[in-house]
mmCIF file of N, CA, C and O in Angstrom:
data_model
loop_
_atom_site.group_PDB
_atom_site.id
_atom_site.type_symbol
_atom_site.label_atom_id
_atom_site.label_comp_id
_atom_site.label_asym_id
_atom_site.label_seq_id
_atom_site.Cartn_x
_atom_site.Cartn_y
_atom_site.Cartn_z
ATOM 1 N N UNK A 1 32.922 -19.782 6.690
ATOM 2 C CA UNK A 1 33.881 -19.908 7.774
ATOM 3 C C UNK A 1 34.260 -18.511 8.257
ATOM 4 O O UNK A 1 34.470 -17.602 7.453
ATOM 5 N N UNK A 2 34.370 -18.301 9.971
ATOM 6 C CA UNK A 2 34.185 -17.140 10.061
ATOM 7 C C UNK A 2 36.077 -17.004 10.429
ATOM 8 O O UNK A 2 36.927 -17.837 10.743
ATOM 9 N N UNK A 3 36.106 -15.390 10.166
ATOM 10 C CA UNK A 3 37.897 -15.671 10.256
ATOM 11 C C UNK A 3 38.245 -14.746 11.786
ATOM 12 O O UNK A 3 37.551 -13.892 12.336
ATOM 13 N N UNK A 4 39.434 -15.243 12.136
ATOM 14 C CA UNK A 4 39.569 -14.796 13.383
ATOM 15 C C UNK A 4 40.302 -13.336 13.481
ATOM 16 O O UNK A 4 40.173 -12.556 12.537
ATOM 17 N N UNK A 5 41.126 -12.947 14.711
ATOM 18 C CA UNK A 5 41.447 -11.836 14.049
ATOM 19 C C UNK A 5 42.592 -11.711 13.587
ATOM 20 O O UNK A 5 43.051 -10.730 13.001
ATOM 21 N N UNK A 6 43.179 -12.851 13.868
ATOM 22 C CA UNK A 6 44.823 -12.568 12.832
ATOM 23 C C UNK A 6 44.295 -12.140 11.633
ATOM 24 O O UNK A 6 44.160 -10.973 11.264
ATOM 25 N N UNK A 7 43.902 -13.506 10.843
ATOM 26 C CA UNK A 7 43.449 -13.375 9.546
ATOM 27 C C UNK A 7 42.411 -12.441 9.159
ATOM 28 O O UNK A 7 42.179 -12.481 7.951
ATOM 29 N N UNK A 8 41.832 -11.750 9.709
ATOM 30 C CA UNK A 8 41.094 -10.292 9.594
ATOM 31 C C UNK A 8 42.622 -9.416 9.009
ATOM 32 O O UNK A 8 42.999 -9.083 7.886
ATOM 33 N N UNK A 9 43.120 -9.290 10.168
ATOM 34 C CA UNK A 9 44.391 -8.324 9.860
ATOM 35 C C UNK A 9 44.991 -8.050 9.079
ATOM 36 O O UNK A 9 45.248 -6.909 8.697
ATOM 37 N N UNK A 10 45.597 -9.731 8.379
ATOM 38 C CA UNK A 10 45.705 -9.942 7.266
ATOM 39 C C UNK A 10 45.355 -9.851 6.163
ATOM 40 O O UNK A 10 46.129 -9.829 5.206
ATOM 41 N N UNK A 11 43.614 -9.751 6.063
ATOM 42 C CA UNK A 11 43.273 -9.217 5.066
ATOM 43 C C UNK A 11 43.177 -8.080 4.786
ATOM 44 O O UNK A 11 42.989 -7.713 3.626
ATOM 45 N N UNK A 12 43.302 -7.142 5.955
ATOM 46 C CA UNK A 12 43.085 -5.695 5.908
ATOM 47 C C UNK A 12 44.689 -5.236 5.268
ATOM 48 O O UNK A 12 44.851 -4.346 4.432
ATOM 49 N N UNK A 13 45.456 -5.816 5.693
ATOM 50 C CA UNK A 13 47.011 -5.700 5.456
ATOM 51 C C UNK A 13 46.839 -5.805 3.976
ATOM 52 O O UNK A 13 46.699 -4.874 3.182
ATOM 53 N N UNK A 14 46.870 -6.989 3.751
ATOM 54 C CA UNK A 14 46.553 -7.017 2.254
ATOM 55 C C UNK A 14 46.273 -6.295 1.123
ATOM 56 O O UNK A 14 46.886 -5.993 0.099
ATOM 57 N N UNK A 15 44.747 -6.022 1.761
ATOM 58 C CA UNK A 15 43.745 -4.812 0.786
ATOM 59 C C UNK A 15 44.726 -3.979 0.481
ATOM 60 O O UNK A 15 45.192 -3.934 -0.658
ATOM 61 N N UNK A 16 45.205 -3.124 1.600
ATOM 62 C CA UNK A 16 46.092 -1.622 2.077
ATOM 63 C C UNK A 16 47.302 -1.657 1.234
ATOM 64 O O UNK A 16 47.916 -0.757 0.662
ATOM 65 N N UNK A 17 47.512 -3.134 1.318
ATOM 66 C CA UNK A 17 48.743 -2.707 0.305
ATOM 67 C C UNK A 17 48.575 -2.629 -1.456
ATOM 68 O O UNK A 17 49.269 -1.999 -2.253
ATOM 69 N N UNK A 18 47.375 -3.524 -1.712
ATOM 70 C CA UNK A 18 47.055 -3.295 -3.258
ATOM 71 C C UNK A 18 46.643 -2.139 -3.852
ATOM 72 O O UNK A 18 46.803 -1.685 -4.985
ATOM 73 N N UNK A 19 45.864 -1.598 -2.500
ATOM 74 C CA UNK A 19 45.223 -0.197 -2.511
ATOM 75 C C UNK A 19 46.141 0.892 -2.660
ATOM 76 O O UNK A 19 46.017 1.865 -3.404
ATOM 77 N N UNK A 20 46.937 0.664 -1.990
ATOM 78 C CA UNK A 20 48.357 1.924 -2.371
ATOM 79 C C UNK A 20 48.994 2.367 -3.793
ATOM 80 O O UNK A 20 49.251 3.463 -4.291
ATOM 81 N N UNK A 21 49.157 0.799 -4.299
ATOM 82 C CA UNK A 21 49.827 1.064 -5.444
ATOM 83 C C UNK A 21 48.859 0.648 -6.778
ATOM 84 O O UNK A 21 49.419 0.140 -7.749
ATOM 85 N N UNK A 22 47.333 0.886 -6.800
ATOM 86 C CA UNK A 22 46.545 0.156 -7.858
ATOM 87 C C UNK A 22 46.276 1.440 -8.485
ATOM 88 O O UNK A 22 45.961 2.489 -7.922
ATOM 89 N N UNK A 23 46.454 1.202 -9.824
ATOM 90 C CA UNK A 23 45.775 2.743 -10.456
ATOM 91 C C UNK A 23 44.132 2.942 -10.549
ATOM 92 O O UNK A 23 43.686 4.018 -10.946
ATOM 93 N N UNK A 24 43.221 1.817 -10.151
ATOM 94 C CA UNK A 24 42.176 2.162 -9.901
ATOM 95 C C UNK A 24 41.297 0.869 -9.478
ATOM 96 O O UNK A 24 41.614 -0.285 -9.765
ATOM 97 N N UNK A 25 40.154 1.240 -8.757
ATOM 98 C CA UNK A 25 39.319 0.031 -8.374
ATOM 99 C C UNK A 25 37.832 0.206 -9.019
ATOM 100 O O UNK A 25 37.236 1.226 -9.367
ATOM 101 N N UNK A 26 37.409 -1.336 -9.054
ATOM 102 C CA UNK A 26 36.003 -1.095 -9.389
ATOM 103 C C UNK A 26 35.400 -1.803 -8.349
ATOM 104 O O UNK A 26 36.257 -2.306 -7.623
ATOM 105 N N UNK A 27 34.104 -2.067 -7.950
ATOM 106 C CA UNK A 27 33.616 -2.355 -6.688
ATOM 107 C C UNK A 27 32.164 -2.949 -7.608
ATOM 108 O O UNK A 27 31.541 -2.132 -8.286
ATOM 109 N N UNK A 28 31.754 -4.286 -7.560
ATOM 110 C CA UNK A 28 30.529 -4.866 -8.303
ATOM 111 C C UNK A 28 29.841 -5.816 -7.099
ATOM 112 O O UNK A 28 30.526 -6.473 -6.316
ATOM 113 N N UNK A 29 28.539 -5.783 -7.086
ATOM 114 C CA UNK A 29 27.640 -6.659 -6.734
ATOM 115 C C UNK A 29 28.022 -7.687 -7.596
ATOM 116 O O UNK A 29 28.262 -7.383 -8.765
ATOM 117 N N UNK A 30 28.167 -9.347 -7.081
ATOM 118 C CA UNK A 30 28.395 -10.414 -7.171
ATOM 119 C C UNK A 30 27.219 -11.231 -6.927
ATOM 120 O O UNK A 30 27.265 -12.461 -6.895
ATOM 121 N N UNK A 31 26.074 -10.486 -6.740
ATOM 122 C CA UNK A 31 24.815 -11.484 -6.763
ATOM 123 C C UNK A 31 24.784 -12.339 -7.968
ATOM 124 O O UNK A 31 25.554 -12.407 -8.926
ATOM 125 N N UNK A 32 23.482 -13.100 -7.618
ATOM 126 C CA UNK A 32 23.688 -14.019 -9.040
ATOM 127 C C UNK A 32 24.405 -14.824 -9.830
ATOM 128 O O UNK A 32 24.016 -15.399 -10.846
ATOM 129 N N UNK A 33 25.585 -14.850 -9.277
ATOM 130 C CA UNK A 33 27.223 -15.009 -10.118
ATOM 131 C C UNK A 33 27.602 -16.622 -9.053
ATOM 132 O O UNK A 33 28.142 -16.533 -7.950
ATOM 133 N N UNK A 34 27.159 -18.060 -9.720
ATOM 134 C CA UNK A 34 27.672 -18.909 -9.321
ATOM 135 C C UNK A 34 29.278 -19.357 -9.215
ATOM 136 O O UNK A 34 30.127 -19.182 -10.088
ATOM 137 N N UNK A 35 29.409 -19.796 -8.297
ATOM 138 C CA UNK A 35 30.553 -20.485 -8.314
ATOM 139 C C UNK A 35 31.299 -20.693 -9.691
ATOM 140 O O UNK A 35 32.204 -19.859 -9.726
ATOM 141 N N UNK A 36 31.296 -21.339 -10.659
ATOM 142 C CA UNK A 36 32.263 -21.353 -11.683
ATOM 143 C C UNK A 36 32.326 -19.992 -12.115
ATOM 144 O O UNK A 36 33.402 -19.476 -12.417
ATOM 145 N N UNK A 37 31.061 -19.281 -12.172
ATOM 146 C CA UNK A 37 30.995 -17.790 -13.321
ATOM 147 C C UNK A 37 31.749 -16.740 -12.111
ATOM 148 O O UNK A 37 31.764 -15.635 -12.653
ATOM 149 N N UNK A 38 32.359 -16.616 -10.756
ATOM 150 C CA UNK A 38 32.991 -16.065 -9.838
ATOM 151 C C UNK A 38 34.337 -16.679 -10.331
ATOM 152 O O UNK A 38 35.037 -15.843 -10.903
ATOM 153 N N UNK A 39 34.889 -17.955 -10.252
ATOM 154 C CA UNK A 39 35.903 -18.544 -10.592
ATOM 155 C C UNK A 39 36.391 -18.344 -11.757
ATOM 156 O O UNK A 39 37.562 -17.968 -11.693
ATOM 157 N N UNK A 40 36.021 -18.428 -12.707
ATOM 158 C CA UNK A 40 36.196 -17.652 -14.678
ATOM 159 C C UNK A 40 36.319 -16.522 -14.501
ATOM 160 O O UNK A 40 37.257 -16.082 -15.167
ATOM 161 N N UNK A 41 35.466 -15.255 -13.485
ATOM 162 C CA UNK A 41 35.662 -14.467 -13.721
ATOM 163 C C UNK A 41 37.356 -13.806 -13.084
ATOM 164 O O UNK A 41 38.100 -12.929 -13.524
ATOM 165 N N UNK A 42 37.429 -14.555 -12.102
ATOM 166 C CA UNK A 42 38.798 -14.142 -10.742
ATOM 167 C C UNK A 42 39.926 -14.812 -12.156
ATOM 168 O O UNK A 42 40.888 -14.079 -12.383
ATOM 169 N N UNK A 43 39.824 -16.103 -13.045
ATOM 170 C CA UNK A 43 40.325 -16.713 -13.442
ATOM 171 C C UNK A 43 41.299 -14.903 -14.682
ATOM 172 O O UNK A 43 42.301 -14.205 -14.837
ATOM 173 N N UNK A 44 40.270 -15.113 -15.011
ATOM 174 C CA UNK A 44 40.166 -13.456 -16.193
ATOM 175 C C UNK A 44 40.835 -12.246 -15.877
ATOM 176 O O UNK A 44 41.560 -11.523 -16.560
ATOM 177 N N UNK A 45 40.375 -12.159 -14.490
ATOM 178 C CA UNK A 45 40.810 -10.707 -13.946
ATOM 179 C C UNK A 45 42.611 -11.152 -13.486
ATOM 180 O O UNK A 45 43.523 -10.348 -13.673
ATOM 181 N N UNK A 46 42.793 -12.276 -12.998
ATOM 182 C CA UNK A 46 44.332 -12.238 -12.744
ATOM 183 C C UNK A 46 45.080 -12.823 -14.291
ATOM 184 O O UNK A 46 46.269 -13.132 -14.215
ATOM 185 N N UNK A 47 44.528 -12.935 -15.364
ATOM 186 C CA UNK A 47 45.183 -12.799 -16.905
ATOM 187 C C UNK A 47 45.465 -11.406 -17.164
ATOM 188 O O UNK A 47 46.560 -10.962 -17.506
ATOM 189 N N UNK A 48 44.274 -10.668 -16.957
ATOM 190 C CA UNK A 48 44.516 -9.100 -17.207
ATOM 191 C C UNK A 48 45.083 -8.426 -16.509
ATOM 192 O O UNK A 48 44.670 -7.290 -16.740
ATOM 193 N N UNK A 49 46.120 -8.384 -15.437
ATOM 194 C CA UNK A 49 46.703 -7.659 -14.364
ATOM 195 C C UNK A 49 45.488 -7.023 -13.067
ATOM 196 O O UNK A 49 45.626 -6.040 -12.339
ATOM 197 N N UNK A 50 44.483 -7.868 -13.132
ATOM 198 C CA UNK A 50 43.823 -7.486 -12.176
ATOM 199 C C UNK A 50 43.492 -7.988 -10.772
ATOM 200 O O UNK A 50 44.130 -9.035 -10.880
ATOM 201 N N UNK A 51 43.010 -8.048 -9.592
ATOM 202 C CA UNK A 51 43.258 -8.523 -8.602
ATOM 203 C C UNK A 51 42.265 -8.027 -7.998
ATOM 204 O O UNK A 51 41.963 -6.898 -7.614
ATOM 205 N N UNK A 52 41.520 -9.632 -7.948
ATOM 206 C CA UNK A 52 40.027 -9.515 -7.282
ATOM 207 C C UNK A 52 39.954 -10.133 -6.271
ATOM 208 O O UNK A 52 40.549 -11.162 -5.951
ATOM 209 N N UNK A 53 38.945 -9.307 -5.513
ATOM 210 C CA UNK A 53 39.068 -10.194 -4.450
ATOM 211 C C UNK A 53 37.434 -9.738 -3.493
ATOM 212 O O UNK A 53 36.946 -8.612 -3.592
ATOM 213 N N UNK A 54 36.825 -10.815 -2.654
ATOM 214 C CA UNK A 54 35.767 -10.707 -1.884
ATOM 215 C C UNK A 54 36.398 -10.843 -0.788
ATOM 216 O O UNK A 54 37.332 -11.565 -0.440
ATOM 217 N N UNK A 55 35.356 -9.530 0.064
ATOM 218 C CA UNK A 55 35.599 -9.535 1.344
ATOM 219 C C UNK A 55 35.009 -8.605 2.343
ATOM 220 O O UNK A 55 35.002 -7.479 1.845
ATOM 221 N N UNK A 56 34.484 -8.600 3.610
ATOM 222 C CA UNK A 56 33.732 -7.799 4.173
ATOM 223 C C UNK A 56 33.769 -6.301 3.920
ATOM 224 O O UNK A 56 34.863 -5.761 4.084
ATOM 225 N N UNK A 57 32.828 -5.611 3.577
ATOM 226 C CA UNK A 57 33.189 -4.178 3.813
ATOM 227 C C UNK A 57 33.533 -3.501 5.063
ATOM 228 O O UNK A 57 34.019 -2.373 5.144
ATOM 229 N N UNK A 58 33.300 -4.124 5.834
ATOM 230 C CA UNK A 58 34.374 -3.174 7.328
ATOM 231 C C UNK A 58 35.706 -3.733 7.193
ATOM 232 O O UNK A 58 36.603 -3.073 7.717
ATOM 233 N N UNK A 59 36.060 -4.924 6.538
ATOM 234 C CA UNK A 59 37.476 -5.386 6.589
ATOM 235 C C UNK A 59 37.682 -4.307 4.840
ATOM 236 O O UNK A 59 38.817 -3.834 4.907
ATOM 237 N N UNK A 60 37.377 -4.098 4.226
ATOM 238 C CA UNK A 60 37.986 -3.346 3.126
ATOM 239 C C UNK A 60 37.844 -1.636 3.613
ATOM 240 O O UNK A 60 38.769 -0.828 3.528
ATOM 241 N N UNK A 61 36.639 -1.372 4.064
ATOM 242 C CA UNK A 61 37.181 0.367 4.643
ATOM 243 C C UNK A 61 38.184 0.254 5.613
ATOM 244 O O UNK A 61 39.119 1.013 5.357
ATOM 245 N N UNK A 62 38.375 -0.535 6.825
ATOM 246 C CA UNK A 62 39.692 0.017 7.266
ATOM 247 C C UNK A 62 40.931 -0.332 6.739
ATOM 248 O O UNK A 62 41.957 -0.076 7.368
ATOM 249 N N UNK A 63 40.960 -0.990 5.458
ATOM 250 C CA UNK A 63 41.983 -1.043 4.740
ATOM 251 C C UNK A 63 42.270 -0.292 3.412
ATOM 252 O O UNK A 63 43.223 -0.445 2.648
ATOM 253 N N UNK A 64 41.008 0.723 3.306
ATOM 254 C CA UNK A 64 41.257 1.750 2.820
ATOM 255 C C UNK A 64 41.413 2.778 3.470
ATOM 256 O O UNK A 64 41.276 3.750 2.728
ATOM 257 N N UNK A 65 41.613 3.033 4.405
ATOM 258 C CA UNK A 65 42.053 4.036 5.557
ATOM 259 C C UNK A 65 43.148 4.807 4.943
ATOM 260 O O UNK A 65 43.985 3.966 4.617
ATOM 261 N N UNK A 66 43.455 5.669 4.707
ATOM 262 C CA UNK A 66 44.824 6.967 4.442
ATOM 263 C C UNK A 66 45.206 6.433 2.925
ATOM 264 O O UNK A 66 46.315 6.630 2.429
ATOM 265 N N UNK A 67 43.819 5.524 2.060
ATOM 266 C CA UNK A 67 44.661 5.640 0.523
ATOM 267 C C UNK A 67 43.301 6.654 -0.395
ATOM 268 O O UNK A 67 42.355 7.287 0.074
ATOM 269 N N UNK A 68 43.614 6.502 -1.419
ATOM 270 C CA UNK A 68 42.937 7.466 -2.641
ATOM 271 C C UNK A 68 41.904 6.446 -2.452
ATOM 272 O O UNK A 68 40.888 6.976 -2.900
ATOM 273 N N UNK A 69 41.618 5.332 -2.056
ATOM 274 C CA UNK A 69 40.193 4.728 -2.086
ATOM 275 C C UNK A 69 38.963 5.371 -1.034
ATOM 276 O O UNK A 69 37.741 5.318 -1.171
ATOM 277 N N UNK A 70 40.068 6.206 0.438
ATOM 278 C CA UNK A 70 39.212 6.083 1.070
ATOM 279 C C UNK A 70 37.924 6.908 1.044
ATOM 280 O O UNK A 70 37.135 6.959 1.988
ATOM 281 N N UNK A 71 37.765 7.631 -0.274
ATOM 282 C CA UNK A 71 36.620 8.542 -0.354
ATOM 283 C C UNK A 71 35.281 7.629 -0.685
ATOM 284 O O UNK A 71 34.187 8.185 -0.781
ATOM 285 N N UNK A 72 35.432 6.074 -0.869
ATOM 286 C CA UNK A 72 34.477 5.280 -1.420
ATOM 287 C C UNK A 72 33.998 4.475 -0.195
ATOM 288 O O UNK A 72 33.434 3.389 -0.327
ATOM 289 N N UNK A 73 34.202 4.952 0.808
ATOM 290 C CA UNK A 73 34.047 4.122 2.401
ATOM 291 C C UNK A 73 32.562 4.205 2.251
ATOM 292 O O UNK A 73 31.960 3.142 2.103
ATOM 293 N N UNK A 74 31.842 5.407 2.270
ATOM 294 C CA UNK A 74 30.437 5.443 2.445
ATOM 295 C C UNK A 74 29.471 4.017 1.217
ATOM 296 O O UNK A 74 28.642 3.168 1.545
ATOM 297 N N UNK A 75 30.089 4.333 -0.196
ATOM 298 C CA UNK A 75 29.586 3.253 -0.630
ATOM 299 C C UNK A 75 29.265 1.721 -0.200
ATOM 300 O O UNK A 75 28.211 1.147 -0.473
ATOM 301 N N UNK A 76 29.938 1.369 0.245
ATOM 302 C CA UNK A 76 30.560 0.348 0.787
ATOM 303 C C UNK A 76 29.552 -0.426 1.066
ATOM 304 O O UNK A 76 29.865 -1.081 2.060
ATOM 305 N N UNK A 77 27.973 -0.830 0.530
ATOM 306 C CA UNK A 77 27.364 -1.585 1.235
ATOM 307 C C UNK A 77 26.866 -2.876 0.538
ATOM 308 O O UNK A 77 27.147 -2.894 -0.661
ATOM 309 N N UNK A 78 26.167 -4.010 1.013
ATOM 310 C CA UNK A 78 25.852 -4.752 0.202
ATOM 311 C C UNK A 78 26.913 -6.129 -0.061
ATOM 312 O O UNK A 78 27.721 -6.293 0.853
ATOM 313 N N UNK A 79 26.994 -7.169 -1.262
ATOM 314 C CA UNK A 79 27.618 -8.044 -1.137
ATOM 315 C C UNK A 79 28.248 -7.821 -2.756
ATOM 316 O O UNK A 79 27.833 -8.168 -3.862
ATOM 317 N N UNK A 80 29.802 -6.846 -2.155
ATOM 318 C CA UNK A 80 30.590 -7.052 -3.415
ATOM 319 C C UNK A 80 31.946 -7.344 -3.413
ATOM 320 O O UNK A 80 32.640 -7.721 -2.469
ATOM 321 N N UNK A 81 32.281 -7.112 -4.670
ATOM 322 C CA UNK A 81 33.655 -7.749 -4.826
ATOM 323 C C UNK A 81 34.294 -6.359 -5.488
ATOM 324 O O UNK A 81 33.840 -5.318 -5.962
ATOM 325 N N UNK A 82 36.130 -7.171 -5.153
ATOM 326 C CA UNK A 82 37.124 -5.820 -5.574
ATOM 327 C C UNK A 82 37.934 -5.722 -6.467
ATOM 328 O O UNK A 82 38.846 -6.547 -6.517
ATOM 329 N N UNK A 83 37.855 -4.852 -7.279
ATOM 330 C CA UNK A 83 38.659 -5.091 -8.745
ATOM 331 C C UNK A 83 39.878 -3.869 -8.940
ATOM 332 O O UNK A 83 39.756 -2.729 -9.390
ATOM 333 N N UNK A 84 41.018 -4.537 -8.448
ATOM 334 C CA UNK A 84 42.206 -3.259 -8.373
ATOM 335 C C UNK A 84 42.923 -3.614 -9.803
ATOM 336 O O UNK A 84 43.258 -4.786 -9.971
ATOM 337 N N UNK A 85 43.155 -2.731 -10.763
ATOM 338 C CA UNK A 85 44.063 -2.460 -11.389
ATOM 339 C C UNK A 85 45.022 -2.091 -11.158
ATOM 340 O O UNK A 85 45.130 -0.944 -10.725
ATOM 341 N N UNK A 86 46.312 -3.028 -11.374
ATOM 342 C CA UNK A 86 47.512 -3.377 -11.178
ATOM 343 C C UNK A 86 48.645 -2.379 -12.292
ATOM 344 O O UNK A 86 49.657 -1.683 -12.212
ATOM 345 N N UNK A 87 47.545 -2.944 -13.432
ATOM 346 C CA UNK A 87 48.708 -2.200 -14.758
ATOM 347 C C UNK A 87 47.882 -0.850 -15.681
ATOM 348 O O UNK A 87 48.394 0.188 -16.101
ATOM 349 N N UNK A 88 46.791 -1.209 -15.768
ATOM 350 C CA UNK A 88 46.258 0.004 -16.234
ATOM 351 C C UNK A 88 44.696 0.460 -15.895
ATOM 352 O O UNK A 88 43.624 -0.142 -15.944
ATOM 353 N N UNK A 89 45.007 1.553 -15.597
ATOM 354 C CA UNK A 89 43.784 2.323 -14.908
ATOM 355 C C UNK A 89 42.666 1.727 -15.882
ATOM 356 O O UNK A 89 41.967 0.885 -15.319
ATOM 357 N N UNK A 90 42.433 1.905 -16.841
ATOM 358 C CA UNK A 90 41.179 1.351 -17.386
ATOM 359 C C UNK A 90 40.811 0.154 -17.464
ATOM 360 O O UNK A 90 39.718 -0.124 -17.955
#
């Protein structure tokens, strides 16, 4: 489902704000990774203070725009997912 541009905004809003205050992100290819083993895993990451999330990479670089992420813009390609640490950098 394609999203319009409120909800673009919104997600960019979003990102920007986890991005501000996360002590660090990890960024993984999600190939391969069915439906339940994506769901267990999102299930896992919000037990551990973490906060995952899929979503276009032009909607996540301009929502890393003016934070400590935005040096990872160039990476940015491919089909992945976002792993912000909430409580501890590691």
């Amino acid at each position: 489902m394609a999203l319009n541009l409120a909800q673009k905004k919104e997600v960019v809003a979003e990102l920007a704000n986890v991005a501000a205050k996360a002590h660090s992100l990890v960024a993984a290819e999600y190939t391969g990774l069915t439906v339940s083993q994506l769901t267990e895993l999102r299930r896992k990451a919000r037990q551990g203070g973490v906060f995952l999330k899929v979503a276009k990479n032009t909607l996540v670089s301009r929502a890393f725009e003016g934070t400590d992420y935005a040096c990872v813009q160039d990476a940015l390609t491919g089909p992945l997912l976002y792993a912000f640490s909430n409580e501890d950098p590691g």
